[in-house]
PDB file of C-alpha atoms in Angstrom:
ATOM      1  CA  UNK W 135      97.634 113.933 126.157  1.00 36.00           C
ATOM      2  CA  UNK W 136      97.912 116.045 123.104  1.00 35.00           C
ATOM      3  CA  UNK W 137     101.129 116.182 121.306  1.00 31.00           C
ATOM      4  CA  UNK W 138     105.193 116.702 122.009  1.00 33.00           C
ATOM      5  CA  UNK W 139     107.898 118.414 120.320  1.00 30.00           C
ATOM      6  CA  UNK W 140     110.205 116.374 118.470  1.00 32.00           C
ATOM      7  CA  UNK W 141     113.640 118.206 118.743  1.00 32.00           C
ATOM      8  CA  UNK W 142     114.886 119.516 115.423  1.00 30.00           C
ATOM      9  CA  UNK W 143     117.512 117.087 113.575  1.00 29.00           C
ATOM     10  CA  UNK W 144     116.882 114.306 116.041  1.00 35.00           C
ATOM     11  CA  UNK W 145     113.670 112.214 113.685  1.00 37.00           C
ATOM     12  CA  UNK W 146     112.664 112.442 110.235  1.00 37.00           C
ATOM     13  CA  UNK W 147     109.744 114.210 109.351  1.00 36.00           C
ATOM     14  CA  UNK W 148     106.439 112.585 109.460  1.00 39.00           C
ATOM     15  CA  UNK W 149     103.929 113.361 106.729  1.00 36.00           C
ATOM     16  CA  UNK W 150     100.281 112.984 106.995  1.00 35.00           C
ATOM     17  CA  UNK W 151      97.590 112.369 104.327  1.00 36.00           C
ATOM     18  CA  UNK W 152      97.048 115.318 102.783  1.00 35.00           C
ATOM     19  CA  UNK W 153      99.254 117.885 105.384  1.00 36.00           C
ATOM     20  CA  UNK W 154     101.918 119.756 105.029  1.00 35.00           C
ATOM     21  CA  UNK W 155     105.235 119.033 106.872  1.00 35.00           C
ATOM     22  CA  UNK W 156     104.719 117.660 110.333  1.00 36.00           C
ATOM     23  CA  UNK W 157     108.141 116.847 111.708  1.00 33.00           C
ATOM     24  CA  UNK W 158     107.554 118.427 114.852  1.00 36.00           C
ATOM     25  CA  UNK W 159     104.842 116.717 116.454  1.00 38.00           C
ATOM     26  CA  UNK W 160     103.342 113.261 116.994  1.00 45.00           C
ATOM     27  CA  UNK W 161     100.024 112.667 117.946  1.00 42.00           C
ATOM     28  CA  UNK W 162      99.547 111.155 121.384  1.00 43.00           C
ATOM     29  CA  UNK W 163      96.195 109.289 122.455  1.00 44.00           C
ATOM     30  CA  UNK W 164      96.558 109.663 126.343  1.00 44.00           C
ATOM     31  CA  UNK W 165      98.489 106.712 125.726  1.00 43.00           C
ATOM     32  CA  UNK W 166     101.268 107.894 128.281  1.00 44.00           C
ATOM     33  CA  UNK W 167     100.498 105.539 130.626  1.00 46.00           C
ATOM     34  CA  UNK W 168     100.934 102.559 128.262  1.00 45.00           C
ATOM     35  CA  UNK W 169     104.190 101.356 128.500  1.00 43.00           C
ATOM     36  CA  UNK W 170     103.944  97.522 127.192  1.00 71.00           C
ATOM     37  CA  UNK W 171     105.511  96.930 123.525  1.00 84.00           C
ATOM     38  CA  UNK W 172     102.086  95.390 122.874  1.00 85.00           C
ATOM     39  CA  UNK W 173     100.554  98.898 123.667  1.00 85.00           C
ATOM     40  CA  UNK W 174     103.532 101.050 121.336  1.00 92.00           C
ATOM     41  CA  UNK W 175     102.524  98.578 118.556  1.00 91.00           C
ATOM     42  CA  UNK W 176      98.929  99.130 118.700  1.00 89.00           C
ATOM     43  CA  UNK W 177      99.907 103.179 118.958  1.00 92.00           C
ATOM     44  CA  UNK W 178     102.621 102.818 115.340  1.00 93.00           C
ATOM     45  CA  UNK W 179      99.877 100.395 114.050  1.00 90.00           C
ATOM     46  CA  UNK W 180      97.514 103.570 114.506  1.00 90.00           C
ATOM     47  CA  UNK W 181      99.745 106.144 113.299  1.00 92.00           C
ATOM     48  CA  UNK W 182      99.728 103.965 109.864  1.00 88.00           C
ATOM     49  CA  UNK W 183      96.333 104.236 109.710  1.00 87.00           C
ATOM     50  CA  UNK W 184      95.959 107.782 110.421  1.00 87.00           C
ATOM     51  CA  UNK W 185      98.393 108.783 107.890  1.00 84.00           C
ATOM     52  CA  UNK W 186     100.911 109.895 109.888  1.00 89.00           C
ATOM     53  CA  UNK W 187     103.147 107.001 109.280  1.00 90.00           C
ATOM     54  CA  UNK W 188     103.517 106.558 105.534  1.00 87.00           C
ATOM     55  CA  UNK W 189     104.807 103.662 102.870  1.00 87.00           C
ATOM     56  CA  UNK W 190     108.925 103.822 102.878  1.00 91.00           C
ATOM     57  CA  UNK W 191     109.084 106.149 106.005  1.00 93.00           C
ATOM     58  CA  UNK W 192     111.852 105.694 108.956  1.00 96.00           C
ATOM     59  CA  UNK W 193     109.930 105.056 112.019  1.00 96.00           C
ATOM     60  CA  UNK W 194     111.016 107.660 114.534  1.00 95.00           C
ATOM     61  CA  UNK W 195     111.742 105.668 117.025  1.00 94.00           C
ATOM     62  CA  UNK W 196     112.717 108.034 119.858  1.00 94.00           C
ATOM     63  CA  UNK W 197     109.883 110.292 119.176  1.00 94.00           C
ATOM     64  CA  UNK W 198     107.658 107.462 119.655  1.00 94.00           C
ATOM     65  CA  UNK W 199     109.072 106.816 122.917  1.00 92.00           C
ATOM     66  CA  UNK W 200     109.022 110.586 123.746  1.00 92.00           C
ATOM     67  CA  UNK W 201     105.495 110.599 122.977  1.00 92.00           C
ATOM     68  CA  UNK W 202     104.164 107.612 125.050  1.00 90.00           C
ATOM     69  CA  UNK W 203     106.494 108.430 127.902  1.00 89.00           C
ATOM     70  CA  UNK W 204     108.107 104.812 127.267  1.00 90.00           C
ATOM     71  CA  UNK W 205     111.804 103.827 127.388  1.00 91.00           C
ATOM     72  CA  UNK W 206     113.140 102.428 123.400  1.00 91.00           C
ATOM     73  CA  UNK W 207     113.239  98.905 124.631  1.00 93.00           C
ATOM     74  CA  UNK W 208     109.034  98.508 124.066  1.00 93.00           C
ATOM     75  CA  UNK W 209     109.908 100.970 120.639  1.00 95.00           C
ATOM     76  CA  UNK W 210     112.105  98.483 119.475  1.00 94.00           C
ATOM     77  CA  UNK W 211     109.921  95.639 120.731  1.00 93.00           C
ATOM     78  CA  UNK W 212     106.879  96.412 119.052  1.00 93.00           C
ATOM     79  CA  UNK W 213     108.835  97.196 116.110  1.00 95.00           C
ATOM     80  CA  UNK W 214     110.246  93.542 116.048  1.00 94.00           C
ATOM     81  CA  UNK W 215     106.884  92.421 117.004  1.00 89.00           C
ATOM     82  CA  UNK W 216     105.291  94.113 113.640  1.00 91.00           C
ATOM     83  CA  UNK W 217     108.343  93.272 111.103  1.00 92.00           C
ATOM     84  CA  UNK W 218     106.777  89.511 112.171  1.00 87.00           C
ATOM     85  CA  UNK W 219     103.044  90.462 111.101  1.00 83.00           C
ATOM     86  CA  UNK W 220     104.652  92.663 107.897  1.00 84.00           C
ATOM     87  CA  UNK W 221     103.802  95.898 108.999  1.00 89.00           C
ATOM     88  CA  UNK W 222     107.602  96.890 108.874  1.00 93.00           C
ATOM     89  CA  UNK W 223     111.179  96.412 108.149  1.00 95.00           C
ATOM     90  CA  UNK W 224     114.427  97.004 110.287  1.00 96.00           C
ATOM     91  CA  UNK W 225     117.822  96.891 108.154  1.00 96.00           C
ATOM     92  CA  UNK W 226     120.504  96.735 110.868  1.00 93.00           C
ATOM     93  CA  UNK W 227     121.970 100.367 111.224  1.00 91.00           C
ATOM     94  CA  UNK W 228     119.853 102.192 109.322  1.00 95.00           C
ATOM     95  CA  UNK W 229     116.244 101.242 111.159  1.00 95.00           C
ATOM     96  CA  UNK W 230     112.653 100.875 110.881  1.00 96.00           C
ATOM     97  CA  UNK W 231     110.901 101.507 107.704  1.00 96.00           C
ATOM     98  CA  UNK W 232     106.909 100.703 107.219  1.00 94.00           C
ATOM     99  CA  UNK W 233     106.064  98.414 104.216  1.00 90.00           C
ATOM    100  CA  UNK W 234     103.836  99.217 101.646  1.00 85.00           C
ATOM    101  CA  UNK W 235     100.245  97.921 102.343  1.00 81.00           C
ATOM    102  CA  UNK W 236      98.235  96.152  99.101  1.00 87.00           C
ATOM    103  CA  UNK W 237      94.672  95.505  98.383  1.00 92.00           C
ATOM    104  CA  UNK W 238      95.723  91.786  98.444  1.00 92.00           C
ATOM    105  CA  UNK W 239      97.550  91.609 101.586  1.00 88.00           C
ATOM    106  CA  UNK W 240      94.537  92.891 103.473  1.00 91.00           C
ATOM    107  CA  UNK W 241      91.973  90.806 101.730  1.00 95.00           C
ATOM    108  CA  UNK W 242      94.577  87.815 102.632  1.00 94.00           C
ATOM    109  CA  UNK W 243      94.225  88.686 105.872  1.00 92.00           C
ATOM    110  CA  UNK W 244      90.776  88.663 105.870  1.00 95.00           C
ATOM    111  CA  UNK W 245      90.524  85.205 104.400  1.00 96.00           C
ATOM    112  CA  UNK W 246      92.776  83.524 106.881  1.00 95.00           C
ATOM    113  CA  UNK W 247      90.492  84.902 109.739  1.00 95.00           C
ATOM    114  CA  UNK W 248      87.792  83.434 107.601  1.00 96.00           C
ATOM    115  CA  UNK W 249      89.882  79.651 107.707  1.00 96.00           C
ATOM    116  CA  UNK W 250      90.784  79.829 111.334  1.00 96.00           C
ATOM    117  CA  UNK W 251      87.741  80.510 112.926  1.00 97.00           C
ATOM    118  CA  UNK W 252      86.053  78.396 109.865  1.00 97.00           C
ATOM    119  CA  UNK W 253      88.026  75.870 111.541  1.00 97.00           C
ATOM    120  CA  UNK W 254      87.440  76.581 115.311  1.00 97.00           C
ATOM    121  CA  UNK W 255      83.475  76.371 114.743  1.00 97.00           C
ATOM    122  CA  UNK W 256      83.549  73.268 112.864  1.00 97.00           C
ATOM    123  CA  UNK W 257      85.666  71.597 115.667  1.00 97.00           C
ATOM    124  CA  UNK W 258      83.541  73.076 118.323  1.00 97.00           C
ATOM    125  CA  UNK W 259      79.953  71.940 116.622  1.00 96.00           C
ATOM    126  CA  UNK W 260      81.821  68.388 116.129  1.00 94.00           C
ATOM    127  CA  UNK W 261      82.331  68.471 119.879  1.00 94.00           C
ATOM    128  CA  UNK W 262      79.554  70.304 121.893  1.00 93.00           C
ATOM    129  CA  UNK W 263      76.751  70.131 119.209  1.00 86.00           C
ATOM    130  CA  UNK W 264      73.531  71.883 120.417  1.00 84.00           C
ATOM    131  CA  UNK W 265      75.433  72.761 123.806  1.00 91.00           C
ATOM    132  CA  UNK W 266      76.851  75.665 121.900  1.00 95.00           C
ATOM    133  CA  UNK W 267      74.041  76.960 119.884  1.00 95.00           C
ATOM    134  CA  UNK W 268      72.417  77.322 123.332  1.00 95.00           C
ATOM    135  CA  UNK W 269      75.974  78.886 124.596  1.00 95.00           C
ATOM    136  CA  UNK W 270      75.934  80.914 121.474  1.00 97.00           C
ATOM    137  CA  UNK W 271      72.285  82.068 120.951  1.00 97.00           C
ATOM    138  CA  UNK W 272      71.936  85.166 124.148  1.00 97.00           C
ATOM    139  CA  UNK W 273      74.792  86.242 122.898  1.00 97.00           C
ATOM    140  CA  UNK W 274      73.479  86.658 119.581  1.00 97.00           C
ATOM    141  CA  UNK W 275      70.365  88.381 120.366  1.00 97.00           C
ATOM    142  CA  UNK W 276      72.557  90.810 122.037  1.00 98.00           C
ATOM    143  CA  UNK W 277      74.566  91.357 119.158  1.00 97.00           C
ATOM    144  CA  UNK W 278      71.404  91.868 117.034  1.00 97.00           C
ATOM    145  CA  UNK W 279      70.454  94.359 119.609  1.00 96.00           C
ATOM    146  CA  UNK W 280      73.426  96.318 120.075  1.00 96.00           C
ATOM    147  CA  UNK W 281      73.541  99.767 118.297  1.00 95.00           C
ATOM    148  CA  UNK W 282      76.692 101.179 120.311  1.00 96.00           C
ATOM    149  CA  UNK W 283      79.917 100.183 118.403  1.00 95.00           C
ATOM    150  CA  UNK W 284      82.111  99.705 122.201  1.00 95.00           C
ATOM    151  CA  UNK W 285      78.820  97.227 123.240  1.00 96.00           C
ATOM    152  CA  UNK W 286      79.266  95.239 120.187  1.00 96.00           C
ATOM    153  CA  UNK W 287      82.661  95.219 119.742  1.00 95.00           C
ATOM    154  CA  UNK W 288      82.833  93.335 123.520  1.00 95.00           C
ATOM    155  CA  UNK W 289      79.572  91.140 122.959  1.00 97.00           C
ATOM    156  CA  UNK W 290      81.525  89.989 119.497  1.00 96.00           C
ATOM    157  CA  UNK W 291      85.078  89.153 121.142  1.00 94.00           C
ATOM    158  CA  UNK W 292      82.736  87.682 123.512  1.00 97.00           C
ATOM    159  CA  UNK W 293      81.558  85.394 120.636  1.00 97.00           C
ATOM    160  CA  UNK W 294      84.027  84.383 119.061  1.00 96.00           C
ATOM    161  CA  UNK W 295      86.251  83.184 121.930  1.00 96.00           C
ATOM    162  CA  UNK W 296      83.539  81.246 123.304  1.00 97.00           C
ATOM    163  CA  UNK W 297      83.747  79.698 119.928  1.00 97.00           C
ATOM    164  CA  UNK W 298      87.553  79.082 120.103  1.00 96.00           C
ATOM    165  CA  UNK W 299      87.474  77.927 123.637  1.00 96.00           C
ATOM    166  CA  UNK W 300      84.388  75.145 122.506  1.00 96.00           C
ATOM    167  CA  UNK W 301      86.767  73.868 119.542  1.00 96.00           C
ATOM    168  CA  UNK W 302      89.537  72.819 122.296  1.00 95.00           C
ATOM    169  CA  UNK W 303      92.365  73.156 120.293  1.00 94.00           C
ATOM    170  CA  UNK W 304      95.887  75.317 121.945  1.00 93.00           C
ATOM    171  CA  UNK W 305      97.168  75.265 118.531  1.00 93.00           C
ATOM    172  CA  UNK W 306      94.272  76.942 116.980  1.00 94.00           C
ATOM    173  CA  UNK W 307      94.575  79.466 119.868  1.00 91.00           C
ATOM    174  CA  UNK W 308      98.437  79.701 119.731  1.00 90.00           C
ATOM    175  CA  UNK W 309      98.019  80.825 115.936  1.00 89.00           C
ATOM    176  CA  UNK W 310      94.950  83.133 116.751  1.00 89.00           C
ATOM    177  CA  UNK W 311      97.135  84.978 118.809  1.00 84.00           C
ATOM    178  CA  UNK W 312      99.866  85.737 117.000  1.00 79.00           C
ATOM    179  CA  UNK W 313      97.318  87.498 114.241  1.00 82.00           C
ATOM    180  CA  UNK W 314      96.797  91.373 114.458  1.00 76.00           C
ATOM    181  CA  UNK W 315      93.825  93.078 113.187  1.00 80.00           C
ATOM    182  CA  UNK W 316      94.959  95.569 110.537  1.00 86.00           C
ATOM    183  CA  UNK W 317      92.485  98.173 111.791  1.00 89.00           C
ATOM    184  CA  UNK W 318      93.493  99.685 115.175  1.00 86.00           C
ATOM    185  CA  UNK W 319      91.336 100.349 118.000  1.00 84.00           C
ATOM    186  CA  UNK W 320      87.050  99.532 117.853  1.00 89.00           C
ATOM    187  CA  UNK W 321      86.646  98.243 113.914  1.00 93.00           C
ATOM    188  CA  UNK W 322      83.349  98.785 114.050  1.00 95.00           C
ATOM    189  CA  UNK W 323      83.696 102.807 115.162  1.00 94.00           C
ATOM    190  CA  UNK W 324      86.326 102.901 112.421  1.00 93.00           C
ATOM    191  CA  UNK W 325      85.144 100.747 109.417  1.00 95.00           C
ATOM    192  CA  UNK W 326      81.656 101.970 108.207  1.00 96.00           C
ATOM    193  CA  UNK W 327      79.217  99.336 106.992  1.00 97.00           C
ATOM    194  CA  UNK W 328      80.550  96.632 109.500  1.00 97.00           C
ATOM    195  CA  UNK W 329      77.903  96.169 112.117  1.00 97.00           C
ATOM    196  CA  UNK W 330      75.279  95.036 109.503  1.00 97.00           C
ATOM    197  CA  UNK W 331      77.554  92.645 108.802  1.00 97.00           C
ATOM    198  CA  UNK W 332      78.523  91.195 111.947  1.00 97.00           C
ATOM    199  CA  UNK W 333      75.191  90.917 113.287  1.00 97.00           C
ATOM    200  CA  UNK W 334      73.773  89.114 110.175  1.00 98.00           C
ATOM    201  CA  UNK W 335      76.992  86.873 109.967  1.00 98.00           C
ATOM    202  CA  UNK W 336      76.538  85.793 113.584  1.00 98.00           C
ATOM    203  CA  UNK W 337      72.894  84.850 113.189  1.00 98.00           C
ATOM    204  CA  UNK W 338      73.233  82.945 110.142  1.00 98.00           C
ATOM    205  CA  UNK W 339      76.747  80.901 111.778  1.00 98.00           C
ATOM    206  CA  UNK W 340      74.211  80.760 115.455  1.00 97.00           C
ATOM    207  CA  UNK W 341      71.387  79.248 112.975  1.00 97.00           C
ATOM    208  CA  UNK W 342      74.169  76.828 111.288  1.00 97.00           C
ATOM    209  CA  UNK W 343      75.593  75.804 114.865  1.00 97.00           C
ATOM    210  CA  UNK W 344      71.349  74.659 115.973  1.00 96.00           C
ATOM    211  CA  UNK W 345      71.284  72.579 113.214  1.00 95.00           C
ATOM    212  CA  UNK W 346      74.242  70.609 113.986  1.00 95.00           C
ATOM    213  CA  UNK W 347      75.804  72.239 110.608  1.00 96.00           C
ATOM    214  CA  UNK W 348      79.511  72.342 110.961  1.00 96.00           C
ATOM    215  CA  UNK W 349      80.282  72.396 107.341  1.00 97.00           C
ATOM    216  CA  UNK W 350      77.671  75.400 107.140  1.00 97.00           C
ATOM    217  CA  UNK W 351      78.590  77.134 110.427  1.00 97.00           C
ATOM    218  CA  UNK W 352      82.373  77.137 109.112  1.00 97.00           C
ATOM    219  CA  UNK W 353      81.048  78.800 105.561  1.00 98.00           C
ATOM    220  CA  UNK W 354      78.911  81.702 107.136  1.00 98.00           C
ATOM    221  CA  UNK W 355      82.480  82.671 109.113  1.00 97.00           C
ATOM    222  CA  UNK W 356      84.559  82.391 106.104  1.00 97.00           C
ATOM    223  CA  UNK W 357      81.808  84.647 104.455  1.00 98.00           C
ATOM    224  CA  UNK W 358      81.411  87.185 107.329  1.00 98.00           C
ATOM    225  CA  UNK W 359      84.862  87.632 107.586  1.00 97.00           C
ATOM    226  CA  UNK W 360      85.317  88.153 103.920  1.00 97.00           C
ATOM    227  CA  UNK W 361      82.456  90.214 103.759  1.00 97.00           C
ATOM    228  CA  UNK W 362      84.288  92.476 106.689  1.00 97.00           C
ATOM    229  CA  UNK W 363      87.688  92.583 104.266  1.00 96.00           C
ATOM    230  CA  UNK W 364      85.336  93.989 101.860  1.00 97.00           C
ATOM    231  CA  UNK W 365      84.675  96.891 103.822  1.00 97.00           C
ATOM    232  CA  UNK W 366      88.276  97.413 104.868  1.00 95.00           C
ATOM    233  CA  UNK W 367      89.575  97.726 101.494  1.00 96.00           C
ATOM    234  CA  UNK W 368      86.859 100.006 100.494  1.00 95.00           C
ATOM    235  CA  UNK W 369      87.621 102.231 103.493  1.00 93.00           C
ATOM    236  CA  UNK W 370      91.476 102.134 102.889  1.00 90.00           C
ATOM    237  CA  UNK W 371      90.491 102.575  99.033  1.00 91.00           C
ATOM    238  CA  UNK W 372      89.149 106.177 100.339  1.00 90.00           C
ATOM    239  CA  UNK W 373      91.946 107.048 102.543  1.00 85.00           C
ATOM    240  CA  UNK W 374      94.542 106.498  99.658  1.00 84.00           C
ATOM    241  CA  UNK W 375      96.104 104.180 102.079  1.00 83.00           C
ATOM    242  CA  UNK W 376      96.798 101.409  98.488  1.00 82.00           C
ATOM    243  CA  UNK W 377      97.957 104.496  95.829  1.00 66.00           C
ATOM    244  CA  UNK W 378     101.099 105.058  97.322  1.00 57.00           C
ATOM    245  CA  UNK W 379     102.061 101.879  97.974  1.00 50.00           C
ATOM    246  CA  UNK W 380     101.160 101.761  93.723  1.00 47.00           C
ATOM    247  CA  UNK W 381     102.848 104.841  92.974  1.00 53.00           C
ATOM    248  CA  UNK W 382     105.759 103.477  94.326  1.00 52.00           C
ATOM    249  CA  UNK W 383     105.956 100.109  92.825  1.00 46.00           C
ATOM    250  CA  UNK W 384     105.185 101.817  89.106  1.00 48.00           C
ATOM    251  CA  UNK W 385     108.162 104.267  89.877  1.00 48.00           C
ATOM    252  CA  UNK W 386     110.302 101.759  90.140  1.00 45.00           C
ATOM    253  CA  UNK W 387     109.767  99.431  87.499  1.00 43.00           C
ATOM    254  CA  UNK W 388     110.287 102.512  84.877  1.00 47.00           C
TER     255      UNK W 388
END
């Protein structure tokens, strides 16, 4: 799908990085057979990242809707959905407005994914030992191999929740849940410098995991996964996504 028409006096205009006025289209992702709020949120989640969606701007709520061919009760979902994980905030008659997004917050974010699956090896080496380095080690080599970003982005969710589901622990995977990635869609298409990363972080947490390391294993995560905020902040850094939040908060403290 390309893009609609947002009728004239209906939304607020939506500026991109670096365009002119844009109040008259969205862009769609042949996402109009995604109805689910879960699906809307990755799609405003998206829009942030492109640009489109800026710091302090009114979500258009039923040009979102118009776009994705979706009724407002997923809009207003989703929206709900990301005033939980900070992406937004709705003041009652007035609407949706997305937050500003810091260096810190990300690299916060970054660092908790570090703790929790810090966590989930540690508990998983406690309880399966060497059954999981063997569990853990084609998968691995596979990552090591993998040069298409689509293949490695499967073969690494593919790690990590064999690692979650080896540490046993529903709470650990009730909170692991309820986290969303700040980068939309395949990170390692979209964040440059992250494949490196992820295949030498899983080899040195696999080579942890053989020993019987579990203090080790859950410092090579914490490490990998801060490694990977690294490059996030750097590639937000270039997109200008952290001066406007900074413009803002010097304007108003003159």
């Amino acid at each position: 799908m390309g893009v609609r028409t947002i009728p004239p006096r209906q939304e607020p205009a939506l500026q991109g990085a670096g365009s002119k006025d844009r109040s008259d289209v969205l862009p769609g992702e042949n996402l109009a057979r995604m109805t689910s709020g879960e699906q809307v949120r990755l799609y405003l989640r998206r829009l942030i990242f492109d640009g489109v969606l800026r710091q302090g701007q009114k979500v258009p709520q039923d040009a979102v809707a118009r776009t994705l061919g979706v009724s407002r009760i997923p809009v207003r979902e989703a929206l709900i959905a990301l005033e939980r994980e900070g992406w937004m905030t709705i003041i009652a008659h007035r609407g949706a407005f997305v937050n500003a997004l810091d260096e810190a917050s990300v690299r916060d974010h970054y660092e908790l994914y570090g703790l929790f699956y810090g966590f989930a090896v540690r508990r998983a080496v406690e309880r399966q030992g060497a059954e999981l380095g063997a569990r853990l080690a084609p998968l691995q080599k596979e990552i090591a191999r993998a040069e298409d970003p689509e293949e490695l982005h499967a073969l690494t969710l593919r790690f990590h929740r064999l690692v979650v589901d080896a540490a046993q622990s529903p709470r650990l995977r009730s909170m692991l849940k309820q986290m969303t990635g700040i980068v939309p869609g395949n990170f390692f298409e979209l964040v440059p410098g992250t494949m490196p990363v992820e295949r030498r972080g899983t080899t040195a947490i696999v080579r942890a995991v053989n020993k019987a390391d579990a203090e080790a294993a859950e410092a090579e995560y914490a490490e990998m996964l801060r490694a990977q905020g690294d490059l996030v902040v750097k590639l937000f850094r270039s997109r200008g996504m952290f001066e406007q939040a900074a413009d803002e908060a010097n304007a108003a403290s003159r």
